[in-house]
CSV table of C-alpha atoms and ligand atoms in Angstrom, one decimal:
chain,number,residue,atom,x,y,z
A,1,MET,CA,-30.3,-36.2,30.3
A,2,LYS,CA,-26.8,-36.2,28.6
A,3,ILE,CA,-26.5,-36.9,24.9
A,4,GLY,CA,-23.4,-37.7,23.1
A,5,VAL,CA,-22.1,-36.7,19.3
A,6,LEU,CA,-19.5,-39.1,18.1
A,7,ALA,CA,-16.7,-36.3,17.4
A,8,LEU,CA,-14.9,-38.3,14.5
A,9,GLN,CA,-15.8,-36.3,11.6
A,10,GLY,CA,-19.2,-34.1,10.3
A,11,ALA,CA,-21.1,-31.6,12.0
A,12,VAL,CA,-20.6,-32.1,15.5
A,13,ALA,CA,-20.9,-28.6,16.8
A,14,GLU,CA,-24.3,-28.4,15.0
A,15,HIS,CA,-25.5,-31.6,16.3
A,16,ILE,CA,-24.9,-30.4,19.7
A,17,ARG,CA,-26.5,-27.1,19.2
A,18,SER,CA,-29.6,-28.7,18.2
A,19,LEU,CA,-29.8,-31.2,21.0
A,20,GLU,CA,-29.2,-28.2,23.5
A,21,ALA,CA,-32.3,-26.4,21.8
A,22,ALA,CA,-34.1,-29.4,22.1
A,23,GLY,CA,-33.6,-29.5,26.0
A,24,ALA,CA,-30.9,-31.9,26.2
A,25,GLU,CA,-27.1,-31.6,27.5
A,26,ALA,CA,-25.0,-32.7,24.9
A,27,VAL,CA,-21.3,-33.3,24.5
A,28,ALA,CA,-18.7,-34.4,21.8
A,29,ILE,CA,-17.7,-38.0,22.0
A,30,LYS,CA,-14.0,-38.6,21.4
A,31,TRP,CA,-13.2,-41.7,23.3
A,32,PRO,CA,-15.5,-45.0,23.9
A,33,GLN,CA,-15.2,-44.4,27.8
A,34,GLN,CA,-17.3,-41.3,27.6
A,35,LEU,CA,-20.2,-43.8,26.3
A,36,GLU,CA,-20.6,-44.4,29.8
A,37,ASP,CA,-22.0,-40.9,30.6
A,38,VAL,CA,-24.4,-40.5,27.9
A,39,GLN,CA,-28.1,-41.8,27.7
A,40,GLY,CA,-28.3,-41.6,24.0
A,41,LEU,CA,-25.9,-41.1,21.0
A,42,VAL,CA,-26.0,-39.1,17.7
A,43,ILE,CA,-23.8,-40.0,14.8
A,44,PRO,CA,-23.5,-37.4,12.3
A,45,GLY,CA,-22.8,-37.1,8.7
A,46,GLY,CA,-19.5,-37.2,6.8
A,47,GLU,CA,-18.0,-39.7,4.8
A,48,SER,CA,-19.0,-43.1,5.8
A,49,THR,CA,-16.3,-45.1,4.7
A,50,THR,CA,-13.8,-42.6,6.7
A,51,ILE,CA,-16.1,-42.9,10.0
A,52,GLY,CA,-16.3,-46.8,9.7
A,53,LYS,CA,-12.3,-46.5,9.5
A,54,LEU,CA,-12.1,-44.0,12.6
A,55,MET,CA,-14.5,-46.0,14.6
A,56,ARG,CA,-12.4,-49.0,14.1
A,57,LYS,CA,-9.3,-47.1,14.6
A,58,TYR,CA,-10.6,-45.9,18.1
A,59,ASP,CA,-12.3,-48.8,19.2
A,60,PHE,CA,-15.8,-47.5,18.7
A,61,ILE,CA,-17.6,-50.5,16.7
A,62,LYS,CA,-18.0,-52.8,19.8
A,63,ALA,CA,-18.5,-50.0,22.4
A,64,ILE,CA,-21.6,-48.7,20.2
A,65,GLN,CA,-22.6,-52.2,19.8
A,66,GLN,CA,-22.7,-52.6,23.3
A,67,PHE,CA,-24.2,-49.2,23.9
A,68,SER,CA,-27.1,-50.2,21.7
A,69,GLU,CA,-27.7,-53.8,23.4
A,70,GLN,CA,-28.5,-51.3,26.8
A,71,GLY,CA,-31.5,-50.1,24.7
A,72,LYS,CA,-29.7,-46.8,24.6
A,73,PRO,CA,-30.9,-44.7,21.7
A,74,ILE,CA,-28.8,-44.0,18.3
A,75,PHE,CA,-29.5,-41.4,15.8
A,76,GLY,CA,-27.5,-41.8,12.4
A,77,THR,CA,-27.9,-38.7,10.1
A,78,CYS,CA,-26.5,-39.1,6.6
A,79,ALA,CA,-23.1,-41.1,6.7
A,80,GLY,CA,-24.5,-42.2,10.3
A,81,LEU,CA,-27.4,-43.7,8.7
A,82,ILE,CA,-24.9,-45.9,6.4
A,83,VAL,CA,-22.9,-47.0,9.2
A,84,LEU,CA,-26.0,-48.1,11.2
A,85,ALA,CA,-27.3,-50.4,8.5
A,86,THR,CA,-26.6,-54.0,8.1
A,87,GLN,CA,-26.1,-53.8,4.4
A,88,ILE,CA,-24.4,-51.2,2.4
A,89,GLU,CA,-24.4,-50.7,-1.6
A,90,GLY,CA,-21.6,-49.2,-3.2
A,91,ASN,CA,-18.8,-49.6,-0.8
A,92,GLN,CA,-15.6,-50.7,-2.4
A,93,GLY,CA,-15.4,-53.9,-0.4
A,94,PRO,CA,-17.4,-55.9,2.0
A,95,GLU,CA,-15.3,-55.2,4.6
A,96,GLU,CA,-15.7,-51.9,5.4
A,97,PRO,CA,-16.1,-51.4,9.2
A,98,HIS,CA,-19.8,-50.3,10.3
A,99,LEU,CA,-22.1,-51.0,12.9
A,100,ALA,CA,-24.9,-53.4,11.4
A,101,LEU,CA,-27.4,-52.1,13.9
A,102,MET,CA,-30.3,-51.5,11.9
A,103,ASP,CA,-32.1,-54.2,9.7
A,104,MET,CA,-31.8,-52.5,6.6
A,105,LYS,CA,-30.0,-52.1,3.1
A,106,VAL,CA,-28.8,-48.2,2.1
A,107,ARG,CA,-27.4,-47.1,-0.8
A,108,ARG,CA,-25.0,-44.4,-0.8
A,109,ASN,CA,-24.8,-41.3,-2.9
A,110,ALA,CA,-28.3,-42.4,-4.4
A,111,PHE,CA,-29.4,-39.3,-5.7
A,112,GLY,CA,-27.1,-38.7,-8.5
A,113,ARG,CA,-25.1,-35.8,-9.5
A,114,GLN,CA,-27.5,-33.3,-10.6
A,115,ARG,CA,-29.3,-33.7,-7.3
A,116,GLU,CA,-26.2,-34.2,-5.2
A,117,SER,CA,-27.6,-31.7,-2.5
A,118,PHE,CA,-31.0,-29.9,-2.2
A,119,GLU,CA,-33.5,-28.9,0.0
A,120,ALA,CA,-37.0,-30.4,0.8
A,121,ASP,CA,-40.0,-30.0,3.2
A,122,LEU,CA,-40.8,-33.7,4.6
A,123,SER,CA,-43.7,-35.3,6.2
A,124,VAL,CA,-42.4,-37.5,9.2
A,125,LYS,CA,-44.7,-39.9,10.9
A,126,GLY,CA,-45.0,-38.5,14.6
A,127,ILE,CA,-44.0,-35.1,13.7
A,128,HIS,CA,-47.2,-32.7,13.0
A,129,GLU,CA,-45.9,-30.2,10.3
A,130,PRO,CA,-43.4,-31.0,7.8
A,131,ILE,CA,-39.8,-30.5,8.6
A,132,ARG,CA,-37.2,-28.7,6.7
A,133,ALA,CA,-34.5,-31.2,5.5
A,134,VAL,CA,-31.3,-30.7,3.7
A,135,PHE,CA,-29.5,-33.5,1.7
A,136,ILE,CA,-25.9,-33.8,0.7
A,137,ARG,CA,-24.8,-36.5,-1.3
A,138,ALA,CA,-27.4,-38.5,0.3
A,139,PRO,CA,-27.9,-42.1,0.9
A,140,LEU,CA,-31.5,-43.8,0.5
A,141,ILE,CA,-32.8,-46.7,2.3
A,142,ASP,CA,-33.4,-49.3,-0.4
A,143,GLN,CA,-34.7,-52.3,1.8
A,144,VAL,CA,-35.8,-52.7,5.5
A,145,GLY,CA,-36.4,-55.4,7.7
A,146,SER,CA,-40.0,-56.4,9.5
A,147,HIS,CA,-39.1,-54.6,12.7
A,148,VAL,CA,-38.2,-51.5,10.8
A,149,ASP,CA,-40.9,-48.5,10.4
A,150,VAL,CA,-40.4,-46.2,7.6
A,151,ILE,CA,-41.4,-42.9,9.3
A,152,CYS,CA,-40.6,-40.6,5.9
A,153,GLU,CA,-40.5,-40.7,2.3
A,154,THR,CA,-39.9,-38.2,-0.5
A,155,ASN,CA,-41.0,-39.2,-3.9
A,156,GLY,CA,-41.5,-42.8,-2.8
A,157,GLU,CA,-38.1,-43.0,-1.2
A,158,MET,CA,-37.5,-44.1,2.2
A,159,VAL,CA,-35.1,-41.4,4.0
A,160,THR,CA,-35.9,-41.7,7.6
A,161,ALA,CA,-36.4,-45.2,9.6
A,162,ARG,CA,-36.7,-46.2,13.2
A,163,GLN,CA,-36.3,-49.7,14.7
A,164,GLY,CA,-36.9,-49.4,18.2
A,165,HIS,CA,-34.5,-47.3,20.2
A,166,LEU,CA,-32.6,-46.5,16.7
A,167,LEU,CA,-33.4,-44.0,14.3
A,168,ALA,CA,-31.9,-43.1,10.9
A,169,CYS,CA,-32.2,-40.3,8.4
A,170,SER,CA,-30.4,-39.7,5.0
A,171,PHE,CA,-30.5,-36.1,5.4
A,172,HIS,CA,-29.0,-33.5,7.6
A,173,PRO,CA,-31.4,-32.3,10.3
A,174,GLU,CA,-28.5,-30.4,12.3
A,175,LEU,CA,-28.2,-27.8,9.4
A,176,THR,CA,-31.3,-26.2,9.7
A,177,ASP,CA,-32.9,-24.3,12.7
A,178,ASP,CA,-35.9,-26.9,12.6
A,179,ILE,CA,-34.8,-28.9,15.8
A,180,ARG,CA,-38.0,-31.3,15.4
A,181,LEU,CA,-36.5,-34.3,14.6
A,182,HIS,CA,-33.8,-33.7,17.5
A,183,GLN,CA,-36.8,-33.2,19.9
A,184,TYR,CA,-38.1,-36.6,18.6
A,185,PHE,CA,-34.7,-38.4,19.2
A,186,VAL,CA,-34.6,-36.5,22.6
A,187,ASP,CA,-38.1,-37.8,23.5
A,188,MET,CA,-37.0,-41.4,22.6
A,189,VAL,CA,-33.9,-41.0,25.2
A,190,ARG,CA,-36.3,-39.8,27.9
A,191,GLU,CA,-38.7,-42.8,27.0
A,192,SER,CA,-35.7,-45.2,27.2
A,193,MET,CA,-34.3,-43.4,30.6
A,194,GLN,CA,-37.9,-44.2,32.0
A,195,GLN,CA,-38.1,-47.8,30.9
A,196,GLN,CA,-34.6,-48.6,32.6
A,197,GLY,CA,-35.9,-46.7,35.7
B,201,LIG,N1,-22.1,-39.6,0.6
B,201,LIG,C1,-21.5,-39.7,1.9
B,201,LIG,C2,-21.4,-41.1,2.2
B,201,LIG,O1,-21.5,-42.1,1.2
B,201,LIG,C3,-22.4,-39.3,3.0
B,201,LIG,C4,-23.0,-37.9,2.7
B,201,LIG,C5,-23.2,-37.1,3.8
B,201,LIG,O2,-23.1,-37.7,5.2
B,201,LIG,N2,-23.5,-35.8,4.0
B,201,LIG,O3,-20.6,-41.5,3.4
């Protein structure tokens, strides 16, 4: 199993390390053609407007949408969650390029200045013990469609969701040694490979 990490911006090396610790082979994806060689894709955090613009510039938007149409799993973290969402609040304009794959409305920089970054232990549906989560200028999920399963909340706010083969969290699981959310994603990729034969 090989999983790609979109290498336009963000903590690419950290995601690769976490995926490998979770038992997958992981590669940095710099060109859309490389998507043909991987069975799952991680979109790291960074600045969602920058990632969106770079995805458009390097022809990733259609390529990732087609990757998703094939049922191949995608995991967006922080800014990666933002670019996966159908609706983004807090953007300068409606034309910000994004993937619009997950049926949810997200709010950028939702925690306010005094809580720009913090850590918390969170319970995730499907993971036995709480996981360690690092939030950095994190977004929140405001609304989800009926096919979206919210698998983690903190203080009543939605921070991790799954829609079939798509997974998104508003924090940075790659910045801790806790690899269980990556493990969860690796399991999703394994299941999708079994389904596709
Ligand atoms: N605040 C960033 C954005 O809006 C996301 C922050 C992050 O990925 N750590 O894109």
